[in-house]
PDB file of C-alpha atoms in Angstrom:
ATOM      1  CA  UNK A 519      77.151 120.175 115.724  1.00 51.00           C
ATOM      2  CA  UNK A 520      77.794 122.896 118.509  1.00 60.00           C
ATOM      3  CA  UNK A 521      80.991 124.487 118.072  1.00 70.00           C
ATOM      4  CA  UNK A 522      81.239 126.358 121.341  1.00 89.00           C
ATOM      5  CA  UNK A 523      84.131 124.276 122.629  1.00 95.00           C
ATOM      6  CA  UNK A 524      87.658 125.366 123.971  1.00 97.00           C
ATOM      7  CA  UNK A 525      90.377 124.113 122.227  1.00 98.00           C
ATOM      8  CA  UNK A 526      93.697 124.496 123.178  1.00 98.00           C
ATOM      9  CA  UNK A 527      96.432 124.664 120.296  1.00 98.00           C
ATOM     10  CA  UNK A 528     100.146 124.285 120.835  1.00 98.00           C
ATOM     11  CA  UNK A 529     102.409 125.538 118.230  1.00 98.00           C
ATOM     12  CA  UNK A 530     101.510 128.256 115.837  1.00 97.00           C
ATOM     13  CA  UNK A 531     102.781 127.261 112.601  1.00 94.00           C
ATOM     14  CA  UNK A 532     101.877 127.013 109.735  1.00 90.00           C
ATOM     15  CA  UNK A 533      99.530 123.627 111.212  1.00 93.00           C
ATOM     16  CA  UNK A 534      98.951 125.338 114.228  1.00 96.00           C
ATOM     17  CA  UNK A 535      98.052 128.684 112.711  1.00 96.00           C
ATOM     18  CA  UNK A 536      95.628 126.968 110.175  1.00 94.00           C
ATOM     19  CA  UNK A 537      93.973 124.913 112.985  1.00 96.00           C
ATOM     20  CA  UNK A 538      93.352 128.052 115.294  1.00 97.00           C
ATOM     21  CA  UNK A 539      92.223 130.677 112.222  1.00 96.00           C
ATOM     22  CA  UNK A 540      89.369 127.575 110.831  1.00 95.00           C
ATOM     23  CA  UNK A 541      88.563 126.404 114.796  1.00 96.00           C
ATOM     24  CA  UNK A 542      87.926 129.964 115.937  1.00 96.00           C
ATOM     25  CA  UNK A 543      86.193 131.291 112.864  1.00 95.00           C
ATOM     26  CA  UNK A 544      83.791 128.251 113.216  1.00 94.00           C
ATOM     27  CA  UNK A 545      82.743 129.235 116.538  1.00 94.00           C
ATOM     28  CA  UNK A 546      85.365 127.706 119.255  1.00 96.00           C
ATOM     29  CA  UNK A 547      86.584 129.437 121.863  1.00 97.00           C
ATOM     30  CA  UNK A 548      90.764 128.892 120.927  1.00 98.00           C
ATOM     31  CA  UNK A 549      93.996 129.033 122.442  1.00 98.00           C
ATOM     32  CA  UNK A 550      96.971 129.164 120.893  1.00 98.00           C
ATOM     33  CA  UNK A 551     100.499 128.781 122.853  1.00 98.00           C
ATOM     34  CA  UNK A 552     104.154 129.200 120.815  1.00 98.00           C
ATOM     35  CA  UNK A 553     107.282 129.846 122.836  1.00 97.00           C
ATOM     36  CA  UNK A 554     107.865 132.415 119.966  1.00 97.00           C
ATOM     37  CA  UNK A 555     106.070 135.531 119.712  1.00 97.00           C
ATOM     38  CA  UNK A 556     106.300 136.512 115.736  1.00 97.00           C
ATOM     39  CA  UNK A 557     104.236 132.982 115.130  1.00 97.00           C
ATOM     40  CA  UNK A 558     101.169 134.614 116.054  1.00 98.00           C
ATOM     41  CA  UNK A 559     101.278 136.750 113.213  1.00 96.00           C
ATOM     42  CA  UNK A 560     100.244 133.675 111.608  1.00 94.00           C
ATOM     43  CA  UNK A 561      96.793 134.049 112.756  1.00 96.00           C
ATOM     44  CA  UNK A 562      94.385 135.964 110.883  1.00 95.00           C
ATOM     45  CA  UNK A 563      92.699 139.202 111.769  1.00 95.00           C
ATOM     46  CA  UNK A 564      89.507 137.634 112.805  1.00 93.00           C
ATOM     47  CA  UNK A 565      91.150 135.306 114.981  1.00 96.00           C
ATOM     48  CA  UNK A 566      88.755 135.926 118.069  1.00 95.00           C
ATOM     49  CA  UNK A 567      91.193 133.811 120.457  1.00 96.00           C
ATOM     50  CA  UNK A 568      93.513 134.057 122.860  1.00 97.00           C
ATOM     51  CA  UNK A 569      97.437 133.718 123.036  1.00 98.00           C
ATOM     52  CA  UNK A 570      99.930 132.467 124.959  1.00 98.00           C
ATOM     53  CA  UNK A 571     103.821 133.053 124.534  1.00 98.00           C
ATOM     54  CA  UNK A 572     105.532 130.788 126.545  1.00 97.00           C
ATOM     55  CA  UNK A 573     107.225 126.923 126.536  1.00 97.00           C
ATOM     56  CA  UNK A 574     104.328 124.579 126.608  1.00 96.00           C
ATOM     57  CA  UNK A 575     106.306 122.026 128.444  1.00 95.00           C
ATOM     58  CA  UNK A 576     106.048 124.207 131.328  1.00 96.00           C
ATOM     59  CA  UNK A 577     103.674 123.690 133.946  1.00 96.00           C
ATOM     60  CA  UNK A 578     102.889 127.417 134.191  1.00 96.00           C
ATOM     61  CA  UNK A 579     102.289 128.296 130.556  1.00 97.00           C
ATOM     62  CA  UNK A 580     100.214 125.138 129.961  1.00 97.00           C
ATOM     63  CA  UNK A 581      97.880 126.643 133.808  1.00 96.00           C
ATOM     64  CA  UNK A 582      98.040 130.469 132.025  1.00 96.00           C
ATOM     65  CA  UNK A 583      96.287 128.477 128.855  1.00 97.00           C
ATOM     66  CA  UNK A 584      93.854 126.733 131.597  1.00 97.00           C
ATOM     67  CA  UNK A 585      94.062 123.454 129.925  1.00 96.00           C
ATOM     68  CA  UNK A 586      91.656 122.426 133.080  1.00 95.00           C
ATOM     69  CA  UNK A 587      88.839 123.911 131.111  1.00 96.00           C
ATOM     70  CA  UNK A 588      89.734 122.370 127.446  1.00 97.00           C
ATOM     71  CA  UNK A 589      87.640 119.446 125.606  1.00 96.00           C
ATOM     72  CA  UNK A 590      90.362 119.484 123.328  1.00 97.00           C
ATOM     73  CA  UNK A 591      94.331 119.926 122.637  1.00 98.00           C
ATOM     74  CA  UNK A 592      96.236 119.459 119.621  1.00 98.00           C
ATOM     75  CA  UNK A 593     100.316 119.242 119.738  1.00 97.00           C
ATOM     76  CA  UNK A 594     101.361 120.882 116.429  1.00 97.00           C
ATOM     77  CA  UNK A 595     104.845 121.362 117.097  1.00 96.00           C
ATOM     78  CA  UNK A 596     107.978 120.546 114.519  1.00 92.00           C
ATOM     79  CA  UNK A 597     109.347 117.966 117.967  1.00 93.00           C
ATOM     80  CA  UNK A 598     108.053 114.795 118.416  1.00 92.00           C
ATOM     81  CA  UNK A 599     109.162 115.153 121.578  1.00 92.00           C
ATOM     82  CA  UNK A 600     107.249 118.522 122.747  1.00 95.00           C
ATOM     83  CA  UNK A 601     104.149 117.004 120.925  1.00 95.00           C
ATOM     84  CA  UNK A 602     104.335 113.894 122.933  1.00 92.00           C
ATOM     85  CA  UNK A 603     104.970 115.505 126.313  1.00 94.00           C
ATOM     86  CA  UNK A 604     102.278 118.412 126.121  1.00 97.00           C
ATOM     87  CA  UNK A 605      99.494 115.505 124.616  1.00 96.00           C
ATOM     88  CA  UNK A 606     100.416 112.846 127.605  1.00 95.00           C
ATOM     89  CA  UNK A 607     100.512 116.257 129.992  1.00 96.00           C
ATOM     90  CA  UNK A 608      97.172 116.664 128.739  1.00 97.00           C
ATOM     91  CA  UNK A 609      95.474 113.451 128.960  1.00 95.00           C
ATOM     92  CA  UNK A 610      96.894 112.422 132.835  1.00 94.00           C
ATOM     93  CA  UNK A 611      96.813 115.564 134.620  1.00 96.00           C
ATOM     94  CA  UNK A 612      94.428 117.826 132.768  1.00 97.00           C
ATOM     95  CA  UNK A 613      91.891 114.642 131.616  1.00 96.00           C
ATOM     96  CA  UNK A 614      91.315 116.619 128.526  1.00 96.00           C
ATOM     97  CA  UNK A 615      88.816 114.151 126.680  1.00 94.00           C
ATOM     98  CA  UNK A 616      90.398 114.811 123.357  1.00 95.00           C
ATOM     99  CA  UNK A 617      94.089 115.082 122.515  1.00 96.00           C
ATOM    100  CA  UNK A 618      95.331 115.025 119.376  1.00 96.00           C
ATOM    101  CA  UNK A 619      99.106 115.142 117.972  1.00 95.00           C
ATOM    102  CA  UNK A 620     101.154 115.831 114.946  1.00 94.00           C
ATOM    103  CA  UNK A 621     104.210 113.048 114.639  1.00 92.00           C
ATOM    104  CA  UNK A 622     106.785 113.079 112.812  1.00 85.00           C
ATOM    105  CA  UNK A 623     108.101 109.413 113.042  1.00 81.00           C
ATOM    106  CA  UNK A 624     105.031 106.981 112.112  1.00 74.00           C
ATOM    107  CA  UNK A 625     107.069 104.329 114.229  1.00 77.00           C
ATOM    108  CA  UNK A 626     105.977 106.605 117.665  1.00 80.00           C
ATOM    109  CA  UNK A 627     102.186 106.259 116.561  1.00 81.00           C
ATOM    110  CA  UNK A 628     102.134 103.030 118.539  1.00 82.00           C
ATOM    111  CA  UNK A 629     103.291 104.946 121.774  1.00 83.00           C
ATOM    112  CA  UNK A 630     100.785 107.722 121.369  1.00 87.00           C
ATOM    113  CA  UNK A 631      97.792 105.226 120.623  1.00 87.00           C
ATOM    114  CA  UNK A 632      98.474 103.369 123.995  1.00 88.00           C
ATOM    115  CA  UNK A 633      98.373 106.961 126.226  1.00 88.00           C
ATOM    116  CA  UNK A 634      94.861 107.703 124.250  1.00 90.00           C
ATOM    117  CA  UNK A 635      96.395 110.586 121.776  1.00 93.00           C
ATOM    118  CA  UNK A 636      94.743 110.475 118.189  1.00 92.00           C
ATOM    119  CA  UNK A 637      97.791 110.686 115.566  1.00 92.00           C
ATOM    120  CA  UNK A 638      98.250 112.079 112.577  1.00 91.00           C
ATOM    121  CA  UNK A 639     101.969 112.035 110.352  1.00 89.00           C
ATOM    122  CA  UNK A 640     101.925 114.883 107.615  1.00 86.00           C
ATOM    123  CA  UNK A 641     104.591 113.288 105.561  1.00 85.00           C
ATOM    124  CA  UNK A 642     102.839 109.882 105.434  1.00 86.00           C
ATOM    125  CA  UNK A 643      99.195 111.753 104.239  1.00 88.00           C
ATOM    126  CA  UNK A 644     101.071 113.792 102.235  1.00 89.00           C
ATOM    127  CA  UNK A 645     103.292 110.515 100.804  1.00 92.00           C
ATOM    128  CA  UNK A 646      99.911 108.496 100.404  1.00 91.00           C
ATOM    129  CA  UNK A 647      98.366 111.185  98.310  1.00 91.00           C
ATOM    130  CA  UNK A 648     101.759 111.703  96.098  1.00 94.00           C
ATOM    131  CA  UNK A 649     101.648 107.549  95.230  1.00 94.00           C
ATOM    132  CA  UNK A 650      98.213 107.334  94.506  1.00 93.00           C
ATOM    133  CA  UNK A 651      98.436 110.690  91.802  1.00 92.00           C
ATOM    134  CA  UNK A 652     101.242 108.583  90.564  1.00 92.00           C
ATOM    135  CA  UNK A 653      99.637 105.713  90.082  1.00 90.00           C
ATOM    136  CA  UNK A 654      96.327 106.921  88.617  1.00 86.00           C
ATOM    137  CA  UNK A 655      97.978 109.110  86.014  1.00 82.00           C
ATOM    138  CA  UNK A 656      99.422 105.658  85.073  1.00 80.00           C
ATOM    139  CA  UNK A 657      96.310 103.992  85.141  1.00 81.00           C
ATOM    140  CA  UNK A 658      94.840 106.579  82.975  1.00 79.00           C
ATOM    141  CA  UNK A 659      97.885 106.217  80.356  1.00 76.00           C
ATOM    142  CA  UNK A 660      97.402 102.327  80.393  1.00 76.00           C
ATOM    143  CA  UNK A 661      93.511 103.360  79.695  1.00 77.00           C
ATOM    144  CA  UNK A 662      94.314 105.281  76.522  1.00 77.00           C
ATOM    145  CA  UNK A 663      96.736 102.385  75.051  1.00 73.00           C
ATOM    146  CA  UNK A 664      93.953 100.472  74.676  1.00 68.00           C
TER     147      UNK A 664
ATOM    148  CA  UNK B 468      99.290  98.703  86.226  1.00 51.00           C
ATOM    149  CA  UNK B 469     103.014  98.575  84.323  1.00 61.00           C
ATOM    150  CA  UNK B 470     105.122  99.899  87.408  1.00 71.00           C
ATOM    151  CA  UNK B 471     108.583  99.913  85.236  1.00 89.00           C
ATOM    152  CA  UNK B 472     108.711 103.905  84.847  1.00 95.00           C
ATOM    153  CA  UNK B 473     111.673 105.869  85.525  1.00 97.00           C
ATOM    154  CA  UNK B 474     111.093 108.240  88.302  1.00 98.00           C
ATOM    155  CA  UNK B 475     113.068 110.900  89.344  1.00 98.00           C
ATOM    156  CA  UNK B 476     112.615 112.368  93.117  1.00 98.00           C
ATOM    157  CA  UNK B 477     114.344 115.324  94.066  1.00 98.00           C
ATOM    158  CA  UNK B 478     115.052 116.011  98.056  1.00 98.00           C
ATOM    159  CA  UNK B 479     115.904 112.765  99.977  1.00 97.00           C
ATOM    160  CA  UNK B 480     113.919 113.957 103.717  1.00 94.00           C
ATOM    161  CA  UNK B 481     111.413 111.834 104.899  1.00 90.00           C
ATOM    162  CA  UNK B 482     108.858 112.361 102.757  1.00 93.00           C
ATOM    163  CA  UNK B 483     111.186 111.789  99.328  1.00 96.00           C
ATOM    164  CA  UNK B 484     112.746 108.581 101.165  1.00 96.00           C
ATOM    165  CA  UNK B 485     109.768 107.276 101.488  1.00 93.00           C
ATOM    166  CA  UNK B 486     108.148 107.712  98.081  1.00 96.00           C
ATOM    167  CA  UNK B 487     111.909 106.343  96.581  1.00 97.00           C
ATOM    168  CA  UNK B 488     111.450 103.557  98.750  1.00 96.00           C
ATOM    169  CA  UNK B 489     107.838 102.267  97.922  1.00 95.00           C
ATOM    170  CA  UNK B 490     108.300 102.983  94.389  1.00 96.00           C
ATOM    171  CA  UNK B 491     112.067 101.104  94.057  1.00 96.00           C
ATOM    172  CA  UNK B 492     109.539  98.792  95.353  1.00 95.00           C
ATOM    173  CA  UNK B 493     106.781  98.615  93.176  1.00 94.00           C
ATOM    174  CA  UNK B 494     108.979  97.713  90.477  1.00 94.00           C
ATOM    175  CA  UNK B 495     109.849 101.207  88.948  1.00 96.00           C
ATOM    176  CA  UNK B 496     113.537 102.686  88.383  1.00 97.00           C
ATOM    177  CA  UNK B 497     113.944 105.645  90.588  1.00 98.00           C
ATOM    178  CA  UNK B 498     116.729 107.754  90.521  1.00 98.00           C
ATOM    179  CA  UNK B 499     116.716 110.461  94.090  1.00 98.00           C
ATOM    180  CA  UNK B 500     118.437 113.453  94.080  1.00 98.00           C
ATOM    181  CA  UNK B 501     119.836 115.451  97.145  1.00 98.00           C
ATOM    182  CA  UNK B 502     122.697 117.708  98.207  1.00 97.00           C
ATOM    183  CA  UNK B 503     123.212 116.434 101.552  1.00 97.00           C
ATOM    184  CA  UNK B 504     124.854 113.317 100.872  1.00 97.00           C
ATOM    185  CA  UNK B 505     123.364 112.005 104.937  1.00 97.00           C
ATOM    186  CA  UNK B 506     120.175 112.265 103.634  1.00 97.00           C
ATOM    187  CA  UNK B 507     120.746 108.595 101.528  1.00 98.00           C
ATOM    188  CA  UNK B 508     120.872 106.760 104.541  1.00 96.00           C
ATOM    189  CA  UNK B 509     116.985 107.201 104.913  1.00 94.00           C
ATOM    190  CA  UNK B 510     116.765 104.495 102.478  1.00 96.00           C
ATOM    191  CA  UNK B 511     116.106 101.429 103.053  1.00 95.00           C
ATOM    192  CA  UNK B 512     118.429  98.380 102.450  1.00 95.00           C
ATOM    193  CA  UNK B 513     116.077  96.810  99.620  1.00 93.00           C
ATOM    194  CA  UNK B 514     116.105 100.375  97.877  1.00 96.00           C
ATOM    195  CA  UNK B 515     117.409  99.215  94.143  1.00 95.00           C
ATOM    196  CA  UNK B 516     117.521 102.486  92.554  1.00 96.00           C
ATOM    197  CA  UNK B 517     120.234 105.582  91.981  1.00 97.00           C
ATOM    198  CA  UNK B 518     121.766 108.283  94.292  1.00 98.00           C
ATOM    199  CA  UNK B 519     122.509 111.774  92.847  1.00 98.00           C
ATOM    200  CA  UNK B 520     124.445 113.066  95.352  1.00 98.00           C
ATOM    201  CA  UNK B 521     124.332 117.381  94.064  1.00 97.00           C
ATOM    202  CA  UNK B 522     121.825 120.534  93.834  1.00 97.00           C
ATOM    203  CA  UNK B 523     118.838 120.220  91.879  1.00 96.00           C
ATOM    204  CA  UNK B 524     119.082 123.589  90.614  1.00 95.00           C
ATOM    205  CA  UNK B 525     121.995 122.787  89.096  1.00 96.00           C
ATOM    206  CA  UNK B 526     121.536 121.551  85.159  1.00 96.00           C
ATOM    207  CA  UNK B 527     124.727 118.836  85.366  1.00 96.00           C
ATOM    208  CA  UNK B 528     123.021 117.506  88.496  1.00 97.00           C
ATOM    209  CA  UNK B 529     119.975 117.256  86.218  1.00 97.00           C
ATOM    210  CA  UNK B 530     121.723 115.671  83.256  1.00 96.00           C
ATOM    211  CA  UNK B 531     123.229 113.369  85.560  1.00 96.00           C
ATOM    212  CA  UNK B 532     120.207 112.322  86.524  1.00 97.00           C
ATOM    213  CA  UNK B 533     119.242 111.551  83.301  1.00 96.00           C
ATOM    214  CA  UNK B 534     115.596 114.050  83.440  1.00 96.00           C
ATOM    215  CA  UNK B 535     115.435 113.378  79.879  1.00 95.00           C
ATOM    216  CA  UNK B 536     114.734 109.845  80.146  1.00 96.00           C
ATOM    217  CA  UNK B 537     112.025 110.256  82.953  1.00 97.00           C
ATOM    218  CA  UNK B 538     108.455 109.240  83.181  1.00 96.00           C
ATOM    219  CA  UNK B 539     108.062 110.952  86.345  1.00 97.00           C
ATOM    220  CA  UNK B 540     109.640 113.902  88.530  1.00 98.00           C
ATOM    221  CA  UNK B 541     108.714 114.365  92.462  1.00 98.00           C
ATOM    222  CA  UNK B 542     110.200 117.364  93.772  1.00 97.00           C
ATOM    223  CA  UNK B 543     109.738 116.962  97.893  1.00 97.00           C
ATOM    224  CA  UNK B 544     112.421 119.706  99.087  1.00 96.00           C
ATOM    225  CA  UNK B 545     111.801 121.738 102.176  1.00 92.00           C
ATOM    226  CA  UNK B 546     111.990 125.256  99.861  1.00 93.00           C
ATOM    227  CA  UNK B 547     109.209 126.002  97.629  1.00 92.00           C
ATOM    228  CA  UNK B 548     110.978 128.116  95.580  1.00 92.00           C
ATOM    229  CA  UNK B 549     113.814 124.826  94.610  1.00 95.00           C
ATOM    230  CA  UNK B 550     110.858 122.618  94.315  1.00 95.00           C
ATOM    231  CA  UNK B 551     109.097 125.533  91.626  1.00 92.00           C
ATOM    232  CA  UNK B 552     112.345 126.060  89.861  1.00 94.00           C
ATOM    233  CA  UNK B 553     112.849 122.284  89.298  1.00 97.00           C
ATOM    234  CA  UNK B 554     109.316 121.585  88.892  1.00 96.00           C
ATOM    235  CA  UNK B 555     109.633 123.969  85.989  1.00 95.00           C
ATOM    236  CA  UNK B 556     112.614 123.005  84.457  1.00 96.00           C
ATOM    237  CA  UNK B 557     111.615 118.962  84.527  1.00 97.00           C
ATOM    238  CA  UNK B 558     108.347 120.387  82.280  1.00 95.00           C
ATOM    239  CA  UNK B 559     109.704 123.109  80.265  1.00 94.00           C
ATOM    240  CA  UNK B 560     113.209 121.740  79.442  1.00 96.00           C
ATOM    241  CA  UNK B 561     113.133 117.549  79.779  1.00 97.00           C
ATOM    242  CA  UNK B 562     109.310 117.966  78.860  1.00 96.00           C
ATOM    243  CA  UNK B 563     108.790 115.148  81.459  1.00 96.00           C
ATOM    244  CA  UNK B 564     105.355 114.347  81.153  1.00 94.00           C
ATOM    245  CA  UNK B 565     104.403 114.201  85.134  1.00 95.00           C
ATOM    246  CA  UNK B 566     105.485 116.567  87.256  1.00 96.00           C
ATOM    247  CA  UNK B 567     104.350 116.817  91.014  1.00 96.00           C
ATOM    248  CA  UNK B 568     105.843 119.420  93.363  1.00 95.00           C
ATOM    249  CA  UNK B 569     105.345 119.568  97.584  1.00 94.00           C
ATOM    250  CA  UNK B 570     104.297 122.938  98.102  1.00 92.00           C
ATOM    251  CA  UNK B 571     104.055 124.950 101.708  1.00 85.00           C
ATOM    252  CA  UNK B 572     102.819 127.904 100.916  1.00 81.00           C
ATOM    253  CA  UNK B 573      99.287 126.810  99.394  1.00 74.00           C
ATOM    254  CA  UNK B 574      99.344 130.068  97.604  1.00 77.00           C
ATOM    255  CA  UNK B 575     101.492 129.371  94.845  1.00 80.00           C
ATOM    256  CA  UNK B 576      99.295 126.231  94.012  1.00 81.00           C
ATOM    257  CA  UNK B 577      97.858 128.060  90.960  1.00 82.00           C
ATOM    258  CA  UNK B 578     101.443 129.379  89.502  1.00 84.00           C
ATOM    259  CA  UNK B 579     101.943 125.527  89.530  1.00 87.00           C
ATOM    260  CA  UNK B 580      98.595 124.485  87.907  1.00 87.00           C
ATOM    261  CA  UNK B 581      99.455 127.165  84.910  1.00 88.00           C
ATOM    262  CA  UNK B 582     102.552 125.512  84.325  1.00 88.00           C
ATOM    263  CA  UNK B 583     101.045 121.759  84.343  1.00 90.00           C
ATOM    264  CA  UNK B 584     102.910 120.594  87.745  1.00 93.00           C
ATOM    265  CA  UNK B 585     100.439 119.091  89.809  1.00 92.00           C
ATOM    266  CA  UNK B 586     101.035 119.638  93.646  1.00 92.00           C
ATOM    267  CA  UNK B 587     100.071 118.432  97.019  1.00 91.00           C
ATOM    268  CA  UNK B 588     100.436 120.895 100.338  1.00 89.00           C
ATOM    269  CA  UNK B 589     100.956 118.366 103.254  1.00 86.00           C
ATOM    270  CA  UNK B 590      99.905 121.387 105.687  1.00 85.00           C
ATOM    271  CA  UNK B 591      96.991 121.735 104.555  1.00 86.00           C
ATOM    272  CA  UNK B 592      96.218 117.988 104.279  1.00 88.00           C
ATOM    273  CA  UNK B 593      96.530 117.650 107.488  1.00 89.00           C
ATOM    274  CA  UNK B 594      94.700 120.277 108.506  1.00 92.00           C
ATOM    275  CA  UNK B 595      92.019 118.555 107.061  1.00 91.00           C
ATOM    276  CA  UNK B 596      91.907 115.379 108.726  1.00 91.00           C
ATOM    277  CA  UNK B 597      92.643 117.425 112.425  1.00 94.00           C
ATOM    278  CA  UNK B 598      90.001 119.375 112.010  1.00 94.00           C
ATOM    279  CA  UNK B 599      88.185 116.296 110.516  1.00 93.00           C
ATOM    280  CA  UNK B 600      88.960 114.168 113.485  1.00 92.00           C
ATOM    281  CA  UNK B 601      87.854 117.218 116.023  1.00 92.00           C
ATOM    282  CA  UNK B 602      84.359 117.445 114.296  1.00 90.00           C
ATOM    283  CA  UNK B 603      83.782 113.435 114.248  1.00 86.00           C
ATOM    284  CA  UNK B 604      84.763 113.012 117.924  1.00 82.00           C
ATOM    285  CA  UNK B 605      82.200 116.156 118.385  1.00 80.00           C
ATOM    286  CA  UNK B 606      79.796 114.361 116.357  1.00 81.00           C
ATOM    287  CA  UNK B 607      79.607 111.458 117.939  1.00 80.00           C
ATOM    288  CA  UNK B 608      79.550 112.813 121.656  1.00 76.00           C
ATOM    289  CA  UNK B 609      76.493 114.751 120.496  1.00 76.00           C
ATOM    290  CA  UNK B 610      75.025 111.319 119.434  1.00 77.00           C
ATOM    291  CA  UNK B 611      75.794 110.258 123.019  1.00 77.00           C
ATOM    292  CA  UNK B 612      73.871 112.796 124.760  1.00 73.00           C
ATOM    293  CA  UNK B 613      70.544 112.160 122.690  1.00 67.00           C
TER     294      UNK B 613
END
């Protein structure tokens, strides 16, 4: 797989952070955009990218990140609404083949799915994976009854 | 799978609401502890189980949970170090036999293994499947060109 692609990342979190350090170390050429400046100390000291600091629902900051050259973006911001805006920004008037976006509310996947925008909701991964420990350390107790 | 256990969740957000929710559910007692009393109405009508309405960390908020009854404890607060603390307590003191804890900073994942608490980091699950997704949409648009 050729990992020479630029990838634009909004929000440097602890997501966005994570993304950037693994997508840059495997060969990507990365931007990362946060509207606040002590996020980017986040990023690792190999981090080979670039950074913005601005308010990715601004026109400007998103032309500064050249989103006209990305094959990807991914919305990691804590605001379904930010994430939304920047990844429908991204898809109509930058054509970026790929967007992806963090949600918070499963019930806006629907929304996102119709613009083109891959999903994905932390909370229900992360509830998904808390059930199923649950139930197999069950399954295992039921195991040892017998 | 018996699903009559008594389950204790600590932190009512969206990711505790949820679990209460499909395990009230599933047939299992749940009892879901939080300090902000708001945080309840993230439930859902059909919920059948108990509202603790206090702070974890406190040992009355505990017993009036009844911890020493429990199956199960799921600590899903936004603070590691709450989540650790009663993590800790719900093993060491109520010698509940499974104890899961969200954790954010995915460094502290081995203190938790030492003590028997098994965790989950939703960060870093997620991280997984966007840098999954990135590398299968890659993938297959290499496939394309061939």
């Amino acid at each position: 797989m050729k990992n020479n692609r630029y990838i634009v990342i909004v929000g440097c979190g602890r997501l966005g952070s994570h993304l950037a350090n693994q997508l840059s170390r495997d060969g990507n050429s990365v931007v990362v955009i946060d509207s606040d400046e002590a996020t980017f100390n986040h990023l690792s000291p190999d981090f080979s990218g670039f950074r913005v600091n601005g308010d990715a629902t601004h026109m400007a900051v998103l032309k500064e990140a050249k989103l006209n050259k990305a094959d990807v973006l991914i919305a990691t911001t804590h605001e379904d609404n930010v994430n939304l805006m920047v990844a429908q920004v991204a898809r109509r008037i930058f054509h970026i083949p790929h967007v992806l976006a963090r949600v918070f509310d499963p019930r806006r996947e629907e929304v996102y799915a119709h613009l083109g925008i891959d999903t994905i909701c932390p909370t229900s991964v992360a509830a998904e994976m808390f059930l199923r420990a649950v139930a197999d350390r069950a399954a295992d107790k039921e195991r040892e009854q017998i």
